mmCIF file of C-alpha atoms in Angstrom:
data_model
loop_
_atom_site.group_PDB
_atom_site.id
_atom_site.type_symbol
_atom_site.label_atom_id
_atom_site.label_comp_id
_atom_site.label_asym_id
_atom_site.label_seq_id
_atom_site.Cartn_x
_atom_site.Cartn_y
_atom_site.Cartn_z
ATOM 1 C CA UNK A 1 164.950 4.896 54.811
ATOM 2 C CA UNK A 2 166.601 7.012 51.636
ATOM 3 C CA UNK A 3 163.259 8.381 50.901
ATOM 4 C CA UNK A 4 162.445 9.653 54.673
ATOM 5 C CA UNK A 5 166.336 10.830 54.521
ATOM 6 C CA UNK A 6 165.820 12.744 51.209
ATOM 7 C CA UNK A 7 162.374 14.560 52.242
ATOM 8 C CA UNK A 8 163.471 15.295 55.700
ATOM 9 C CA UNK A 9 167.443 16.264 55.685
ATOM 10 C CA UNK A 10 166.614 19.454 54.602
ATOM 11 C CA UNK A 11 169.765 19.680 52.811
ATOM 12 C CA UNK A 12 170.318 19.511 48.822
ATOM 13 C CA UNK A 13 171.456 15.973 47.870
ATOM 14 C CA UNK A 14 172.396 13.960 44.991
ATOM 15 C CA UNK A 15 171.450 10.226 44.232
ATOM 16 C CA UNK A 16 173.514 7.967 42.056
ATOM 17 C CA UNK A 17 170.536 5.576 40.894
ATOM 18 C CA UNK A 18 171.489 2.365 39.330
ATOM 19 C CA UNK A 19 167.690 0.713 39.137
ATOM 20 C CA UNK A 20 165.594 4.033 38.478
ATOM 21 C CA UNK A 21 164.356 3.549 42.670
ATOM 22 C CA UNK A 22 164.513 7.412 42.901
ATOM 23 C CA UNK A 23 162.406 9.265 39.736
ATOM 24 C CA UNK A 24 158.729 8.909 41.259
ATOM 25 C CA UNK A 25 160.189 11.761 44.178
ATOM 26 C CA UNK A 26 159.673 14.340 41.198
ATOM 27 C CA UNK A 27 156.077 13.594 41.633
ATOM 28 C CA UNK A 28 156.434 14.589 45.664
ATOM 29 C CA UNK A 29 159.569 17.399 45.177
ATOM 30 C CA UNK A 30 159.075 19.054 41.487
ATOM 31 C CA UNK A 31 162.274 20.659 42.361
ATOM 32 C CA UNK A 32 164.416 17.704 42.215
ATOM 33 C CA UNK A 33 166.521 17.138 38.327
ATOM 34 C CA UNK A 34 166.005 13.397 37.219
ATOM 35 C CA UNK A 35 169.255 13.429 34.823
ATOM 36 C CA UNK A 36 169.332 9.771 32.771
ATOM 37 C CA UNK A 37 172.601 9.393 31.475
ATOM 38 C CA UNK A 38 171.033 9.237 27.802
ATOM 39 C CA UNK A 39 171.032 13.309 28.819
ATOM 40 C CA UNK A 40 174.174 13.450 30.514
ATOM 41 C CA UNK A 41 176.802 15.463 28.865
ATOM 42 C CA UNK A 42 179.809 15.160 31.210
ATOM 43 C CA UNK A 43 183.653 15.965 30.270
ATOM 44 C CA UNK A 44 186.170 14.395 33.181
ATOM 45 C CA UNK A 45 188.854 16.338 31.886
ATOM 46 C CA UNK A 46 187.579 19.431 32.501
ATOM 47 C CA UNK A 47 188.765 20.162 36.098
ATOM 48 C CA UNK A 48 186.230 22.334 38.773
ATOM 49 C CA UNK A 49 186.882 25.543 39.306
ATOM 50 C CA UNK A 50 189.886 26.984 40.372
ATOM 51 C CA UNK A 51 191.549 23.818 39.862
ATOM 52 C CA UNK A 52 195.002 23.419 38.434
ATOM 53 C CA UNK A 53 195.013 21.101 35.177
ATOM 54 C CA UNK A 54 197.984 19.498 36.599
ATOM 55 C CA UNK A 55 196.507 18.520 40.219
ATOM 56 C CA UNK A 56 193.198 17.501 38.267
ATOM 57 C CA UNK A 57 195.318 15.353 35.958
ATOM 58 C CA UNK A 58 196.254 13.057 38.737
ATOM 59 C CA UNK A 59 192.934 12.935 40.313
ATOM 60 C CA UNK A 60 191.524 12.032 37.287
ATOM 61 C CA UNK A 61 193.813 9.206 36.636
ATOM 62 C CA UNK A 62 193.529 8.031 39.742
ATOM 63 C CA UNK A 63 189.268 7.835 39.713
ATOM 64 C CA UNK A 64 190.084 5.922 36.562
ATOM 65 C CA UNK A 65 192.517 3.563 37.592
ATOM 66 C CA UNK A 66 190.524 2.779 40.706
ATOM 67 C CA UNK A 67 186.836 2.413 38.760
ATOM 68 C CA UNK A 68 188.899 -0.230 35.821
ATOM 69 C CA UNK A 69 191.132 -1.939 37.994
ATOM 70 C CA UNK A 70 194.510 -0.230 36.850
ATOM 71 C CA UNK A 71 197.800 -0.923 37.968
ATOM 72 C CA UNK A 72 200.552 1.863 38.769
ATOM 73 C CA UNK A 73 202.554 1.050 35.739
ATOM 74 C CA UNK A 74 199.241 1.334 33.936
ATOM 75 C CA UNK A 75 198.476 4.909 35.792
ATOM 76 C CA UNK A 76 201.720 6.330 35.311
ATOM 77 C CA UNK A 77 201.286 5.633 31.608
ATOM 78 C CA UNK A 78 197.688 7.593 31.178
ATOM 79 C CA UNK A 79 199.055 10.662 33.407
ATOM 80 C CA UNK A 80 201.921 11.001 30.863
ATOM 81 C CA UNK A 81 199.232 11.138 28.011
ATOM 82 C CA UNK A 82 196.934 13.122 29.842
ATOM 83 C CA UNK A 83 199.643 16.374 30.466
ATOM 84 C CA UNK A 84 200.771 15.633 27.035
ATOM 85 C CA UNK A 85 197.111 16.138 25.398
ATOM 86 C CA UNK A 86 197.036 19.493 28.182
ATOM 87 C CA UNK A 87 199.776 20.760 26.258
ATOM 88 C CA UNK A 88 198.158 20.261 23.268
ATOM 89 C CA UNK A 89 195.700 22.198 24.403
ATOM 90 C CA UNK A 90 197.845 24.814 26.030
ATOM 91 C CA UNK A 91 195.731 24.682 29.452
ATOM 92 C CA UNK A 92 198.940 24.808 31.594
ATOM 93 C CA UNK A 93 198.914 28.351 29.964
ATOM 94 C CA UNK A 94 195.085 29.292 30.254
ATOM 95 C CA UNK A 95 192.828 27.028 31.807
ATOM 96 C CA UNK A 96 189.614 28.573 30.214
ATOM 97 C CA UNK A 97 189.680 25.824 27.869
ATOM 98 C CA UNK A 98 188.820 24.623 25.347
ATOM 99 C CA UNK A 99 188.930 21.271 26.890
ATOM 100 C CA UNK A 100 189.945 17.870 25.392
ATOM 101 C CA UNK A 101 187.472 15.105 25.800
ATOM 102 C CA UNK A 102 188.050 11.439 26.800
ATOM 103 C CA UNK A 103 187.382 10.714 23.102
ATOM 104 C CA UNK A 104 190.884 13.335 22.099
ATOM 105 C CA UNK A 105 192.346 11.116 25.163
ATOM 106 C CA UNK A 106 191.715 7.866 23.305
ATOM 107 C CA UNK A 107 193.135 9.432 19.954
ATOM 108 C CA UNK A 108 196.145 10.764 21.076
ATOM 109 C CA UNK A 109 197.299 7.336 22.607
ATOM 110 C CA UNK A 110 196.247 5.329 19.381
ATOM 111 C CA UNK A 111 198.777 7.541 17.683
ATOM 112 C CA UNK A 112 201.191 7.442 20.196
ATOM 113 C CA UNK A 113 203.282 5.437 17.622
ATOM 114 C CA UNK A 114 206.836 4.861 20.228
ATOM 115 C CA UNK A 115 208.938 1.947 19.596
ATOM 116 C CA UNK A 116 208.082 0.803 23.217
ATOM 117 C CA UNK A 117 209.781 -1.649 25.056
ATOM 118 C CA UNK A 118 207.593 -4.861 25.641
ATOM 119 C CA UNK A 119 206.572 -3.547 29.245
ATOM 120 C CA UNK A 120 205.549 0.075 28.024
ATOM 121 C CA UNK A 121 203.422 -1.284 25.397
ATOM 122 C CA UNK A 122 201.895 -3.095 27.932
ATOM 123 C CA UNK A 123 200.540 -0.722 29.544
ATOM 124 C CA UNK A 124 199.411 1.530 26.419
ATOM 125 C CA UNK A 125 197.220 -1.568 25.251
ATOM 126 C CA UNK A 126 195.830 -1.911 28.751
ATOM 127 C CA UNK A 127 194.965 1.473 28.935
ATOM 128 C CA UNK A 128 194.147 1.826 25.066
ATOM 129 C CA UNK A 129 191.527 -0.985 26.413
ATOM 130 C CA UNK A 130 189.889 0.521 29.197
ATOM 131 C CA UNK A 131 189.258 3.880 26.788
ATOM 132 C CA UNK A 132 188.215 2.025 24.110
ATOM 133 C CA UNK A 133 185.401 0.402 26.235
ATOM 134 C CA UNK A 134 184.209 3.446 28.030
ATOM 135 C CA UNK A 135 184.021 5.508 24.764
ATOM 136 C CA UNK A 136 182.059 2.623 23.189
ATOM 137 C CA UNK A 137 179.568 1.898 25.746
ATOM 138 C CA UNK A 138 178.952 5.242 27.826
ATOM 139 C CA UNK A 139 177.065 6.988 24.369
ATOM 140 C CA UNK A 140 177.394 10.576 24.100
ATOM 141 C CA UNK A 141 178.185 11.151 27.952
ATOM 142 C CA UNK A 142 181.728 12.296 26.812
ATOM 143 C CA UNK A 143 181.530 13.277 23.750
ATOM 144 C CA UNK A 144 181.979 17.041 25.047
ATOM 145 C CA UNK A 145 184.465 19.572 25.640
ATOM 146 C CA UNK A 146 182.278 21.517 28.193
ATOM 147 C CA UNK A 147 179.878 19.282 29.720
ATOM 148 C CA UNK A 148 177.432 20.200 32.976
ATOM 149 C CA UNK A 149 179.680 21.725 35.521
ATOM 150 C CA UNK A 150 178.600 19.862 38.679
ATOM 151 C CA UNK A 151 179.625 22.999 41.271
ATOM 152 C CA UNK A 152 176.434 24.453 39.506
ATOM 153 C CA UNK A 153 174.040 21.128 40.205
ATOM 154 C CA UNK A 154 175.504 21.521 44.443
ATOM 155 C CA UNK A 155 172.332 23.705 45.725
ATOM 156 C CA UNK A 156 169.748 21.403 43.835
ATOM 157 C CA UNK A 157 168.497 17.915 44.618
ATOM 158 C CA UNK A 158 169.710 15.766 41.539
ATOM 159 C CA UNK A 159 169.258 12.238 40.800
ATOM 160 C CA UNK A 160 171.586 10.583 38.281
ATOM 161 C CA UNK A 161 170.043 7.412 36.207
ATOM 162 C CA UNK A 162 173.123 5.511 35.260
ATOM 163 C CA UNK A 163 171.107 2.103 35.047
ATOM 164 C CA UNK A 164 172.258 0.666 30.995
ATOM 165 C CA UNK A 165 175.565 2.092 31.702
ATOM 166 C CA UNK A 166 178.586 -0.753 31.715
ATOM 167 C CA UNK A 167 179.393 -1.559 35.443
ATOM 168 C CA UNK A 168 182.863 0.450 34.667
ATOM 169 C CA UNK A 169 181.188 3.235 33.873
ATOM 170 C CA UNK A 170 179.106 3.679 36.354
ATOM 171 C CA UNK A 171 181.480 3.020 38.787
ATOM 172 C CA UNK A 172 184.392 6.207 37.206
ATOM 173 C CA UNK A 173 180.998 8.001 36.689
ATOM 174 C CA UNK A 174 180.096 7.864 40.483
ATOM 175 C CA UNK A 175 184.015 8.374 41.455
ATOM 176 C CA UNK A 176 184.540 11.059 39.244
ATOM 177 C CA UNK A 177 181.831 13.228 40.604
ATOM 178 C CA UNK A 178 182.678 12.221 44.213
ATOM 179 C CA UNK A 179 186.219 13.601 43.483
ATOM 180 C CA UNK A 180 184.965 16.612 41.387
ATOM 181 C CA UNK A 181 182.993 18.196 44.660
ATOM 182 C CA UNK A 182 185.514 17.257 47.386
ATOM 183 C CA UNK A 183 188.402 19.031 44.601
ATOM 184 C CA UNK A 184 185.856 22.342 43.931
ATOM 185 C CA UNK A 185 184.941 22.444 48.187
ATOM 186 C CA UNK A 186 188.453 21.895 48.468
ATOM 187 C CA UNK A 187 190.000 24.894 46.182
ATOM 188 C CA UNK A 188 187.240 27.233 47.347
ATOM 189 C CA UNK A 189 187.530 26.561 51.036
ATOM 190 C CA UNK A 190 184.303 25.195 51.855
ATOM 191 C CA UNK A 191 185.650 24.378 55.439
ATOM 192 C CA UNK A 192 184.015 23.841 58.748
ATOM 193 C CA UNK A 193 180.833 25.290 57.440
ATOM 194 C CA UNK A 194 178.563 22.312 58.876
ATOM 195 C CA UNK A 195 176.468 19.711 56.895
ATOM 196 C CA UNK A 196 174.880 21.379 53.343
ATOM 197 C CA UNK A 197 175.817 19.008 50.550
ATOM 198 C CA UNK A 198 175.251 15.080 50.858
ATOM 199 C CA UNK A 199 175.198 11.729 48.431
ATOM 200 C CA UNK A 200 173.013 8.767 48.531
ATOM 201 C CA UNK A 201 174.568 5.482 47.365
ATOM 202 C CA UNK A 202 172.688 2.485 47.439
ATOM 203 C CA UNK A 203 174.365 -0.875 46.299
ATOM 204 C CA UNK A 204 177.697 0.628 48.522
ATOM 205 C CA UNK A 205 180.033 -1.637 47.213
ATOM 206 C CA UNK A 206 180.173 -0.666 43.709
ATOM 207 C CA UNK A 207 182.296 2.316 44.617
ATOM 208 C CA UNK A 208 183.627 1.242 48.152
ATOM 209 C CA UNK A 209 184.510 -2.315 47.460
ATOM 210 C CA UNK A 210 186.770 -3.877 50.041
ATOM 211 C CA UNK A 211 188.616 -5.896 47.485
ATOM 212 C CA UNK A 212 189.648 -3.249 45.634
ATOM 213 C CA UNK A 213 191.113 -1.602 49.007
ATOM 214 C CA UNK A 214 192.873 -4.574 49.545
ATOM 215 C CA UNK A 215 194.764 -4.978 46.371
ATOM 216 C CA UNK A 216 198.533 -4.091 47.766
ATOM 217 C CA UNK A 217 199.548 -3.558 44.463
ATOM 218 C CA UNK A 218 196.898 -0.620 43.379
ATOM 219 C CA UNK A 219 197.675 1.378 47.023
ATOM 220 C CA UNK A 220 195.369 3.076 48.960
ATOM 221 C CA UNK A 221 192.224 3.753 46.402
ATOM 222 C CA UNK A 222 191.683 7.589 46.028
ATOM 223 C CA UNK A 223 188.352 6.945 46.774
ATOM 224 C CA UNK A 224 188.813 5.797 50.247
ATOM 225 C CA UNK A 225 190.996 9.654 50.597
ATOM 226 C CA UNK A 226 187.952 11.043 49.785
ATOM 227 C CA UNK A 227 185.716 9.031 52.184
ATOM 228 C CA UNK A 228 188.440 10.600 54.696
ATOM 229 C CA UNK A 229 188.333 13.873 53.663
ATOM 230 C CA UNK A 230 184.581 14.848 52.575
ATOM 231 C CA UNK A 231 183.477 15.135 56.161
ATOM 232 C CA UNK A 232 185.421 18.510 56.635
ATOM 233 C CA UNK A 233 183.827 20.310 53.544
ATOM 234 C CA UNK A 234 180.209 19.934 54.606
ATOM 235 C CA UNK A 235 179.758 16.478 52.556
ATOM 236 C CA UNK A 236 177.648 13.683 54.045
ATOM 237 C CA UNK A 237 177.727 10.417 52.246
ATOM 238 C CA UNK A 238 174.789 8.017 53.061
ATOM 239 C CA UNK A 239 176.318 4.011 52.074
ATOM 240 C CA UNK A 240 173.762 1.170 51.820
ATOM 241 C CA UNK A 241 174.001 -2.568 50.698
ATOM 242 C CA UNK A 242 173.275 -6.109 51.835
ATOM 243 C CA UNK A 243 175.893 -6.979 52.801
ATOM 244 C CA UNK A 244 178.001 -4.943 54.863
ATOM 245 C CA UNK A 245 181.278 -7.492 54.863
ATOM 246 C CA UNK A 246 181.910 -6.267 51.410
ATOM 247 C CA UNK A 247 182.278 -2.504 52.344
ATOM 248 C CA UNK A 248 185.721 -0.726 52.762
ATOM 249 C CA UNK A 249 186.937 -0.267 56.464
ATOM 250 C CA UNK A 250 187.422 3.279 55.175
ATOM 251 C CA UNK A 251 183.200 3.751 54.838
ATOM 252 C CA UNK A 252 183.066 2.025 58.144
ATOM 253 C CA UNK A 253 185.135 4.099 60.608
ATOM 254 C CA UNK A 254 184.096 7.333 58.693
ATOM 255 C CA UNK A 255 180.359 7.488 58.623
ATOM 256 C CA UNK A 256 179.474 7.990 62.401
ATOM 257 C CA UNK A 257 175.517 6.210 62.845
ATOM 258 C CA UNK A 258 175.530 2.531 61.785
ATOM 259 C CA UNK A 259 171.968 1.019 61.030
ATOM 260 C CA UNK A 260 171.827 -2.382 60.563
#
């Protein structure tokens, strides 16, 4: 069904692959971009065009928390590093960057060298944690200041290889670029201008899981705003998976034709 969807939509599309399923449809459409994440140069803290450092700061840290299960105390922790390292960098002054990577991220909260209170240290080591493992296992992915600007990769059919990749980061991978085109269609107005953009997801609950939506204590998962939201911009999101009990009710009641 995601094959006859990609070679008859008409529309440009991007696949997040997690089993390599999708690089043979080079061989059919030599147009399509097979990028394995080995090749992947992609900076999270660089926000899309025309969008404020201090708006993509909390998206950012909320794709994050979401994808490595943090809690608000957790969050609220990594937003105050992430401004701080903005400043740093002086991008609430120019935004042309240079940007920081998530590498500068990890460094700046290693130093952070505060006589916390038990609570606030807390939260540094949990977040310390969840850096510490992404940086490790996602390679060079990172490791940039001015990675691929997705907004470029929107008129061209791309598939993303993230198979080898640690299941958290695949998961902030796929969030982060969901949030990255809904921010960019979102700053430049990309209203009411009908279908032209859409994403193909198999293995749906690895970004919309219903247990994460159900966590009280996490609120509403930014990626279930997004599910929300796409629609308007021209973004079509095509969900599959086995079983469809473990899907958020947000990917139900916003996708309009069911096939089961």
């Amino acid at each position: 069904l995601f094959y006859s969807l990609m070679n008859e939509i008409g529309k440009p599309f991007w696949s997040f692959d997690l089993k390599r399923d999708y690089r043979h449809l080079v061989q059919q459409n030599q147009g399509i971009l097979v990028l394995p994440w080995t090749e992947l140069r992609f900076n999270p803290l660089q926000p899309p065009s025309d969008v404020s450092p201090r708006r993509w700061a909390q998206v950012f840290v909320e794709i994050l928390g979401h994808a490595t299960a943090l809690l608000s105390g957790s969050k609220n922790y990594l937003l105050k590093s992430v401004v701080e390292l903005y400043k740093l960098y002086g991008l609430f002054d120019d935004v042309s960057g240079p940007y920081p990577s998530l590498h500068e991220l990890q460094r700046l909260i290693e130093e952070d060298s505060m006589n916390f209170v038990r609570k606030a240290s807390d939260y540094r080591e949990t977040v310390l944690n969840r850096l510490e493992a992404m940086n490790l296992t996602s390679g060079t992915v990172f490791d940039c200041s001015m990675g691929y600007r997705p907004e470029e990769l929107l008129e061209r059919d791309v598939v993303f290889e993230f198979d080898g990749l640690s299941r958290d980061v695949q998961n902030f991978l796929m969030e982060a670029l969901f949030a990255f085109v809904y921010e960019y269609r979102l700053a430049q107005n990309h209203r009411d201008q009908g279908l032209n953009h859409l994403f193909f997801l198999d293995e749906g609950k690895r970004v919309f899981s219903v247990y994460k939506e159900r966590q009280e204590a996490s609120g509403i998962p930014e990626i279930d705003e997004l599910t929300a939201k796409m629609r308007e911009f021209g973004e079509g999101l095509v969900v599959a998976d086995q079983e469809a009990s473990k899907l958020t009710d947000s990917i139900k009641a916003n996708t309009y034709t069911k096939v089961l």
